[in-house]
mmCIF file of C-alpha atoms in Angstrom:
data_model
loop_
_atom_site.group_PDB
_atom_site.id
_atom_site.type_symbol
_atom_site.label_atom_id
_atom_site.label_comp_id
_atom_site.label_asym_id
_atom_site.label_seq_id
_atom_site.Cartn_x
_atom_site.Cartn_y
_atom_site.Cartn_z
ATOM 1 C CA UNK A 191 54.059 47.298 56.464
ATOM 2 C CA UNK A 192 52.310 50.676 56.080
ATOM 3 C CA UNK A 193 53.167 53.612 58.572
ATOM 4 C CA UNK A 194 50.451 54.097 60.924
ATOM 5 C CA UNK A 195 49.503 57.880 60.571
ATOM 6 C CA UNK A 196 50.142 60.187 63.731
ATOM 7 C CA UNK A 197 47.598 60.160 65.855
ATOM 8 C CA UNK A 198 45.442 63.643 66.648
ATOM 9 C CA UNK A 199 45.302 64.935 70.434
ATOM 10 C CA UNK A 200 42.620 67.401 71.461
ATOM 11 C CA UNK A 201 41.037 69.795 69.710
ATOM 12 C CA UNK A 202 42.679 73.196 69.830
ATOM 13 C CA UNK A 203 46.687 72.253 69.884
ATOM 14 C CA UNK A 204 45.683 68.701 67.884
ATOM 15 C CA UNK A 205 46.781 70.154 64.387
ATOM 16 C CA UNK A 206 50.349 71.421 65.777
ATOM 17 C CA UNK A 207 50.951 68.551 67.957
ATOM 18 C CA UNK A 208 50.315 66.277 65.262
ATOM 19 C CA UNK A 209 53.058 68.220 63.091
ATOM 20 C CA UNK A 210 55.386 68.239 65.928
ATOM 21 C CA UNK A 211 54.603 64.371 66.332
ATOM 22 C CA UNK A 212 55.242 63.957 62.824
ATOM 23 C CA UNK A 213 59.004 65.746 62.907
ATOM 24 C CA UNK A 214 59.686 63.583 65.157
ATOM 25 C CA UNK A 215 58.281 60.439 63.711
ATOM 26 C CA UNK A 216 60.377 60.731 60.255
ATOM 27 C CA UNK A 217 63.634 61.534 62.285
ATOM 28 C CA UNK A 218 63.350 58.225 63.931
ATOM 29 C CA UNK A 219 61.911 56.384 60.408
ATOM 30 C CA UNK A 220 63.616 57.856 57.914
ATOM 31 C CA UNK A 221 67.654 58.415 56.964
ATOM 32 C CA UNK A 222 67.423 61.828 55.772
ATOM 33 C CA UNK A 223 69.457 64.528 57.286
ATOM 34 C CA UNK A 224 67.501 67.519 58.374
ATOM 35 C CA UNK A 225 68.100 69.362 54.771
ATOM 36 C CA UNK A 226 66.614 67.102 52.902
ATOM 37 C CA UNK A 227 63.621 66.636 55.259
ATOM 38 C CA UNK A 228 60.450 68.625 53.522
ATOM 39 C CA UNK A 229 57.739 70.042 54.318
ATOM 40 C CA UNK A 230 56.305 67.654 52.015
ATOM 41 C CA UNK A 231 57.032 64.863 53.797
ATOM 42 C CA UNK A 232 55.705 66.113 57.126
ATOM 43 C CA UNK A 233 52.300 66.643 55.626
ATOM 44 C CA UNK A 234 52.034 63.714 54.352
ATOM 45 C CA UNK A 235 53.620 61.765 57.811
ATOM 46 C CA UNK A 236 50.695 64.093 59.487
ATOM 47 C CA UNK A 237 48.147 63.450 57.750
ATOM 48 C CA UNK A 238 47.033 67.107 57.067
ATOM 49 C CA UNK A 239 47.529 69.144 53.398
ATOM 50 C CA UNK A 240 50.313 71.241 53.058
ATOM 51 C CA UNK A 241 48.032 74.136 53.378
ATOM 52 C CA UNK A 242 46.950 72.999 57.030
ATOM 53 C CA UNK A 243 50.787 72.989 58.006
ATOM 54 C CA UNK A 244 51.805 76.425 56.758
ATOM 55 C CA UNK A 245 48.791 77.948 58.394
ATOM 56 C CA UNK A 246 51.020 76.546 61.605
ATOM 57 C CA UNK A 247 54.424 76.576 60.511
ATOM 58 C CA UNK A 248 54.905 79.252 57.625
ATOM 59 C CA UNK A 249 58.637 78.037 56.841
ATOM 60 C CA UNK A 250 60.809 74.737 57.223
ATOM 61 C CA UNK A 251 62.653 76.819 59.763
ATOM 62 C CA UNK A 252 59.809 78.115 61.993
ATOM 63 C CA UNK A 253 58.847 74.062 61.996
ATOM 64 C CA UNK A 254 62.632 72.846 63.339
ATOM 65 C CA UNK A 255 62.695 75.755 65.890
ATOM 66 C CA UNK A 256 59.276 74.626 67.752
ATOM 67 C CA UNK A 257 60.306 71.386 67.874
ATOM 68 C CA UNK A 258 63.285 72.207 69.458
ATOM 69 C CA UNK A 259 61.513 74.737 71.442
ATOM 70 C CA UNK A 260 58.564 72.601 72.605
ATOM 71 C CA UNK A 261 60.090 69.036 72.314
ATOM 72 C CA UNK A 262 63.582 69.657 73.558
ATOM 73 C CA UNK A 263 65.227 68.153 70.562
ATOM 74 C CA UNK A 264 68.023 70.010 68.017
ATOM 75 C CA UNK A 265 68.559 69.350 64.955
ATOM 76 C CA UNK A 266 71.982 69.649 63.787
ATOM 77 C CA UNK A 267 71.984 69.942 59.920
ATOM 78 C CA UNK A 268 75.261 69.184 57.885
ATOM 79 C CA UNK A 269 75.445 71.221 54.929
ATOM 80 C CA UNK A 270 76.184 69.779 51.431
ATOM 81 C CA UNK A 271 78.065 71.554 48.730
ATOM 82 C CA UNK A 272 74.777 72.266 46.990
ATOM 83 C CA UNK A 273 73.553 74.487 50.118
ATOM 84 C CA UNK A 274 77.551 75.722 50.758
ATOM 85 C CA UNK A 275 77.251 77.186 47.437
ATOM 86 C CA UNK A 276 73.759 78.360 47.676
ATOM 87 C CA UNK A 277 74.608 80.067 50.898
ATOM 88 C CA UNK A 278 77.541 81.789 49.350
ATOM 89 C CA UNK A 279 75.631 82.823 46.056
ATOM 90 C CA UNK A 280 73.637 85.219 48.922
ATOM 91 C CA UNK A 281 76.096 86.776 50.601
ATOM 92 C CA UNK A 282 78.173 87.400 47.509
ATOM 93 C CA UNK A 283 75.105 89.087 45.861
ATOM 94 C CA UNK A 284 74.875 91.111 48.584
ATOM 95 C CA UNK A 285 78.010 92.334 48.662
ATOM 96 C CA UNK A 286 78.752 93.271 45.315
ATOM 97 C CA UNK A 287 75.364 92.963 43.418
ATOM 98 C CA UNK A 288 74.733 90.578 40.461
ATOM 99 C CA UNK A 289 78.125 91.659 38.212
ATOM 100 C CA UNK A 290 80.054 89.249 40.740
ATOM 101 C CA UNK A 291 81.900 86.844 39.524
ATOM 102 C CA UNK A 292 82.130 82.931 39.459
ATOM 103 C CA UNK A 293 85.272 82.797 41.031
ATOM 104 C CA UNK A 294 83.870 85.177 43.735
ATOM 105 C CA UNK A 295 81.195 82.732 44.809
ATOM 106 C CA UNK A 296 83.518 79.636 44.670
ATOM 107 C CA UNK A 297 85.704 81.428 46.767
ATOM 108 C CA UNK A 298 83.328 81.722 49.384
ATOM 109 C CA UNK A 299 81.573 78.733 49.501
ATOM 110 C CA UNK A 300 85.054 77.022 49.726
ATOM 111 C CA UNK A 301 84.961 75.163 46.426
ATOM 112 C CA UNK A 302 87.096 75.078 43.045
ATOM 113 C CA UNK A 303 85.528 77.070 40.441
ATOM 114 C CA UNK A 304 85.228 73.508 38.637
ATOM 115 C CA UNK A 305 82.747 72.265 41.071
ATOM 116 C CA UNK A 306 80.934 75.463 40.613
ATOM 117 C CA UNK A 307 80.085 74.871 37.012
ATOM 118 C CA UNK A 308 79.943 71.242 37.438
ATOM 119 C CA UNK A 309 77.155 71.240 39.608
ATOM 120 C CA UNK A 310 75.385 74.216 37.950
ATOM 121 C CA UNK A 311 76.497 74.487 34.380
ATOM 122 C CA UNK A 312 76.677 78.162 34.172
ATOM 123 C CA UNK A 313 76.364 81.713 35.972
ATOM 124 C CA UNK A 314 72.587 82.195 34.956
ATOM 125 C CA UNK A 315 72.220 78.325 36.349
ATOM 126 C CA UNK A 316 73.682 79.033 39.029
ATOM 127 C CA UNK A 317 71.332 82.339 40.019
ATOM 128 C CA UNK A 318 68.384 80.259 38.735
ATOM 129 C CA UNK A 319 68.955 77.840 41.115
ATOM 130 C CA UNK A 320 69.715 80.596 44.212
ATOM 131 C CA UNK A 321 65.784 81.975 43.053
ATOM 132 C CA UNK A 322 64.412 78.567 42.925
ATOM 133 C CA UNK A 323 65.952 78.085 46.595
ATOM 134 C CA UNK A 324 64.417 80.799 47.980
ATOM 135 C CA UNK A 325 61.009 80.555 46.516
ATOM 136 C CA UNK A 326 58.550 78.536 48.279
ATOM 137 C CA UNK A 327 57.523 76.469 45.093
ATOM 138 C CA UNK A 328 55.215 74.009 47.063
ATOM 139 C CA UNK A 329 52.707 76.662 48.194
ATOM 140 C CA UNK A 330 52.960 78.239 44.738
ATOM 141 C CA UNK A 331 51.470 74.938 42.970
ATOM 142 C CA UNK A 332 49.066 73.823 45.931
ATOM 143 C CA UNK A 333 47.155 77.697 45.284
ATOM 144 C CA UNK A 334 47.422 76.915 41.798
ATOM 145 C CA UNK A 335 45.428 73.529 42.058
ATOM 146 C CA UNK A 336 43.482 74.068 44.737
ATOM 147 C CA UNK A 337 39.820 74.036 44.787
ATOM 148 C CA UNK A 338 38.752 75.252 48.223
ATOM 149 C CA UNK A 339 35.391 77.081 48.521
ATOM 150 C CA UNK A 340 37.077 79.395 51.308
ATOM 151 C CA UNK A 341 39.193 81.882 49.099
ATOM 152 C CA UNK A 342 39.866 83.802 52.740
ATOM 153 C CA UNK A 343 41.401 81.099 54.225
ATOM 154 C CA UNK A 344 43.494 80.331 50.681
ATOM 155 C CA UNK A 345 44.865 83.757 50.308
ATOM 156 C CA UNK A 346 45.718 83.985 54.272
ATOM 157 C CA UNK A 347 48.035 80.887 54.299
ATOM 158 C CA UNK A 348 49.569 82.083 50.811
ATOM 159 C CA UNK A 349 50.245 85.324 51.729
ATOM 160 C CA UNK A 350 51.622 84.148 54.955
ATOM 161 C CA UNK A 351 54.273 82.069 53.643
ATOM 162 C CA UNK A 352 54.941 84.674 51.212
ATOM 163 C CA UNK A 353 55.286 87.229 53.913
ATOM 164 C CA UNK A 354 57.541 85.233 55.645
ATOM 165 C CA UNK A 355 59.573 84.317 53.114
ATOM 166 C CA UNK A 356 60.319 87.587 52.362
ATOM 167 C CA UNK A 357 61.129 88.749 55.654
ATOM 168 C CA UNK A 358 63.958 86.332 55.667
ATOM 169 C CA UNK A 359 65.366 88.213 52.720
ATOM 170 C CA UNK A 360 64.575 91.300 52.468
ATOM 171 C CA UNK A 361 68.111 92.252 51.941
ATOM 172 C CA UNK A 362 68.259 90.301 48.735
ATOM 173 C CA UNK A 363 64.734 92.321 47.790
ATOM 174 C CA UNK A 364 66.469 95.919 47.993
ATOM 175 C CA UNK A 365 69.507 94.535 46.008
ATOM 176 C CA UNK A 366 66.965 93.061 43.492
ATOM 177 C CA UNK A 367 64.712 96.375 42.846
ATOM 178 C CA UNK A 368 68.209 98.241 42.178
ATOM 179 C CA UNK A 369 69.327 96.110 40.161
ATOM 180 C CA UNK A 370 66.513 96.149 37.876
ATOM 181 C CA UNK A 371 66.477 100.349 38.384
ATOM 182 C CA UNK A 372 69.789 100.483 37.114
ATOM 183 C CA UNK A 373 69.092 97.324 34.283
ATOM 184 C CA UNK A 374 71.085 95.203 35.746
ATOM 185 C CA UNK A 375 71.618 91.050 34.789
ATOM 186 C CA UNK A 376 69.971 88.993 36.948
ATOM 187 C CA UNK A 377 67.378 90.938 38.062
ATOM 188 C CA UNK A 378 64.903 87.917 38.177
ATOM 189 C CA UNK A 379 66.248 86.871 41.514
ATOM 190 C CA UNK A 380 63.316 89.167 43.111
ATOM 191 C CA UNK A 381 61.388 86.994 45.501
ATOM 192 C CA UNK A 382 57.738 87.903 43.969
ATOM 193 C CA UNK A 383 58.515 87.235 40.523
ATOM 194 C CA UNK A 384 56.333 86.219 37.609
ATOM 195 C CA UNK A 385 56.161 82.682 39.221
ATOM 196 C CA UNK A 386 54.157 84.069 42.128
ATOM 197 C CA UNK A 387 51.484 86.308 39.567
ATOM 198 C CA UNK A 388 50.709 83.308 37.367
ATOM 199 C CA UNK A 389 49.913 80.951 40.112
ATOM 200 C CA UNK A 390 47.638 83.864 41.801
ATOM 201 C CA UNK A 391 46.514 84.162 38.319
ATOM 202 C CA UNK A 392 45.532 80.809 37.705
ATOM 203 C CA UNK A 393 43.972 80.547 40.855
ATOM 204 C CA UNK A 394 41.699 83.692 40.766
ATOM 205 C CA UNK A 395 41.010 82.687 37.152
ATOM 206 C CA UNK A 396 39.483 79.208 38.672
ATOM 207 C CA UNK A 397 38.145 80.584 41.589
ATOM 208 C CA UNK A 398 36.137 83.185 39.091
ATOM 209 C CA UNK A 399 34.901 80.395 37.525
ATOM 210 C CA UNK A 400 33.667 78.931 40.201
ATOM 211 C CA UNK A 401 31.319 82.147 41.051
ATOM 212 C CA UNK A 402 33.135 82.370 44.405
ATOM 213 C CA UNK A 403 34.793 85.725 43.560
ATOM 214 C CA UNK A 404 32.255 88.434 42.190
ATOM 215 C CA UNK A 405 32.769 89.876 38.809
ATOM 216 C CA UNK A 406 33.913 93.545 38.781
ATOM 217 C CA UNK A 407 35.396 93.579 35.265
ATOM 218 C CA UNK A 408 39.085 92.891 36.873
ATOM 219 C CA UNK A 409 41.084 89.689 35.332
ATOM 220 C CA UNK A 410 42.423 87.320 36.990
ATOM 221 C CA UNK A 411 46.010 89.171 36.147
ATOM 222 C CA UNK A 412 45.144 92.203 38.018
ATOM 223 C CA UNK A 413 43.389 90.801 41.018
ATOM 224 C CA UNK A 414 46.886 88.814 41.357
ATOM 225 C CA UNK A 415 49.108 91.839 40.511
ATOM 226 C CA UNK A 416 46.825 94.340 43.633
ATOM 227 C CA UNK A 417 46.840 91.020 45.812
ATOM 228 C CA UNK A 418 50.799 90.918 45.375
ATOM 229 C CA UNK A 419 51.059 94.731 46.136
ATOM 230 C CA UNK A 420 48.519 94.713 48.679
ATOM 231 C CA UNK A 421 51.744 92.173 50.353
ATOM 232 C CA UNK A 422 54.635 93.963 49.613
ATOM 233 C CA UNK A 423 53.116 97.318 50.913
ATOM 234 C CA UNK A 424 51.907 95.665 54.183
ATOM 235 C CA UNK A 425 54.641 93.440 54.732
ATOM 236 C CA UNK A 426 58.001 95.298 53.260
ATOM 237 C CA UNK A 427 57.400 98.869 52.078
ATOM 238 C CA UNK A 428 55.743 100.657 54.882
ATOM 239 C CA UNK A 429 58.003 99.081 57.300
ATOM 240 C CA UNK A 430 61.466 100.185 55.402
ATOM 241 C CA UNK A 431 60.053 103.398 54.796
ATOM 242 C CA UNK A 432 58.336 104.350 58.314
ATOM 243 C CA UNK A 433 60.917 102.595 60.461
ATOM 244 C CA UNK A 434 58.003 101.123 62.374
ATOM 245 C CA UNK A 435 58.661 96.870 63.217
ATOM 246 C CA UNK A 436 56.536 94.856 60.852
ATOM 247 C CA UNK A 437 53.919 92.375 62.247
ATOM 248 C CA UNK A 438 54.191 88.922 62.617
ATOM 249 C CA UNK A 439 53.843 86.849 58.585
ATOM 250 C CA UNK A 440 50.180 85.430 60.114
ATOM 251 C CA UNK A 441 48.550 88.454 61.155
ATOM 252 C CA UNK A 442 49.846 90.712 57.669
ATOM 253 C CA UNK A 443 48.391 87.820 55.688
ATOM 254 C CA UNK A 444 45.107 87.121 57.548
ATOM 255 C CA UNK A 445 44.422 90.950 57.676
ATOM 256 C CA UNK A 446 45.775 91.727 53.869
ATOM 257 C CA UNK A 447 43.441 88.284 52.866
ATOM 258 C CA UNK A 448 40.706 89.417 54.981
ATOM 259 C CA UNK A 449 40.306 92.806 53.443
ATOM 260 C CA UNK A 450 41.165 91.571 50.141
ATOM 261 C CA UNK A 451 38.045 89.557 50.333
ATOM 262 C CA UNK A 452 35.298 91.234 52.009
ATOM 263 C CA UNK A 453 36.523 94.936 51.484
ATOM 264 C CA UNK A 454 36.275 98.058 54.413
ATOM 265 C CA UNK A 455 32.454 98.288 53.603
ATOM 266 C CA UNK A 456 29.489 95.877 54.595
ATOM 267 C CA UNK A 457 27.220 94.927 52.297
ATOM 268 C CA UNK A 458 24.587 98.238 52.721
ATOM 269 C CA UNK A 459 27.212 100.343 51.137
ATOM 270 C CA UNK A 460 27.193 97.932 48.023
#
C-alpha cells in the first residue's frame, strides 16, 4: 500500500511542520538508524523538493535538533565504523595536517590498520571519502539540474547550505589553504572545491541560456568563481580577520544572492 504523503497545516509554519511531520513519520516507518536517514528521504516523505527543505533546514543536523527542540523527541545515533573512521580522519588532520599517517587515523578511530584499508583501499581513498563526507553533494546536483525561473531564490538556498556547511568546519578550511600554501598532499580536502564551481558553472551556463541572467561578457566560469568568493568573504574571511561573529547561514546567503542578482544600483543608474 502506498504511504499517504504528510499532510500540510496552515500557511506560514505549513512547510516546516510538514518536515518535522515527516522526521517523524520515517522514524516510525522505516528501520534506518538516524545516520543513514537523508535528507533525501525526508523530501520525498514531505512532499516538498530538496530545495524547499534546505531553505528550512540548511543541514541534516539543524533538521534532528528542531525536532528535538520542537517535538520533544532525541535521536540517539549509533555510529558505524564508516563514520568512527570518518570522524577520526578530522581530528587527525587537524592535528597534524595531511602528512599523518594511516596508522595515526586507525589509532583513533579505534580500528586495526587492516580495517582501515579494507574499507577504503588506500590513503588518497580514504581523504576522498572524508571530502565527499563533508560536501553537501545533493544540493550540488539539484543547482546543477534545476530549471527554476527565480535565480534569487536558487542562489539563496545554495549559498545557504554552503555557508553552513562551512561554518561547521572552518577549522578543516584554515588547515586546507595552508596546506596548499606550503604544496602540501591532499590539499583537495577544501570544502569549495572544483565540485562546487562546475555545478555553479553549469547552472549559470543554463540559466544564461535561458535569458534569465543578462549578458555582460562574463562566462558562466567567472560568474561561479565571484559568486563563490562573494561566500567565502561574507561568510569566513571577514569574520576570521575582523573578529566580529558571523551571521546566521540564511541571512549571508539571502543577502550575498540578493546582491548578486540585482546589484547596489536600481535600474536608472543602468
Amino acid at each position: 500500500m502506498p504511504r499517504k504523503q504528510v499532510k500540510k497545516k496552515s500557511k506560514k509554519t505549513s512547510t516546516r511542520d510538514v518536515l518535522l511531520d515527516a522526521v517523524l513519520a520515517l522514524r516510525e516507518e522505516t528501520e534506518k538508524a538516524p545516520h543513514e536517514l537523508t535528507l533525501n528521504d525526508v523530501s520525498e516523505r514531505a512532499g516538498v523538493s530538496r530545495m524547499t527543505l534546505y531553505r528550512h533546514f540548511p543541514t541534516k543536523q539543524s533538521l534532528l535538533e528542531s525536532v528535538r527542540e520542537e517535538r520533544g523527541i532525541e535521536f540517539v545515533e549509533q555510529e558505524d565504523v564508516r563514520a568512527r573512521i570518518l570522524r577520526a580522519v578530522r581530528e587527525v588532520l587537524v592535528k597534524e595536517g595531511f602528512s599523518a599517517t594511516m596508522e595515526v587515523i586507525a589509532e583513533k578511530a579505534g580500528v586495526g590498520v587492516a580495517t582501515l584499508y579494507r574499507q577504503f583501499g588506500d590513503k588518497a581513498s580514504l581523504i576522498g571519502a572524508f571530502r565527499e563526507h563533508l560536501r553537501p553533494s545533493e544540493i550540488l546536483s539539484e543547482l546543477a539540474l534545476s530549471e527554476s525561473e527565480d535565480v534569487e531564490a536558487d542562489l539563496s538556498t545554495f549559498a545557504t547550505r554552503q555557508i553552513a556547511v562551512l561554518q561547521q568546519h572552518q577549522d578543516l578550511l584554515l588547515l586546507a589553504i595552508r596546506a596548499k600554501l606550503n604544496k602540501e598532499e591532499g590539499t583537495d580536502t577544501l570544502a569549495f572545491s572544483g565540485v562546487t564551481i562546475r555545478a555553479l558553472e553549469q547552472y549559470f551556463s543554463k540559466q544564461l541560456q535561458a535569458g534569465r541572467i543578462a549578458e555582460r561578457g562574463d562566462s558562466p566560469r567567472e560568474l561561479a568563481v565571484a559568486f563563490v568568493g562573494a561566500m567565502l568573504m561574507s561568510a569566513w574571511f571577514y569574520p576570521t580577520m575582523s573578529g566580529e561573529p558571523p551571521d546566521a547561514p540564511e541571512r549571508i546567503g539571502a543577502r550575498v544572492a540578493r546582491i548578486f542578482v540585482h546589484g547596489i544600483q536600481g535600474e536608472s543608474h543602468e
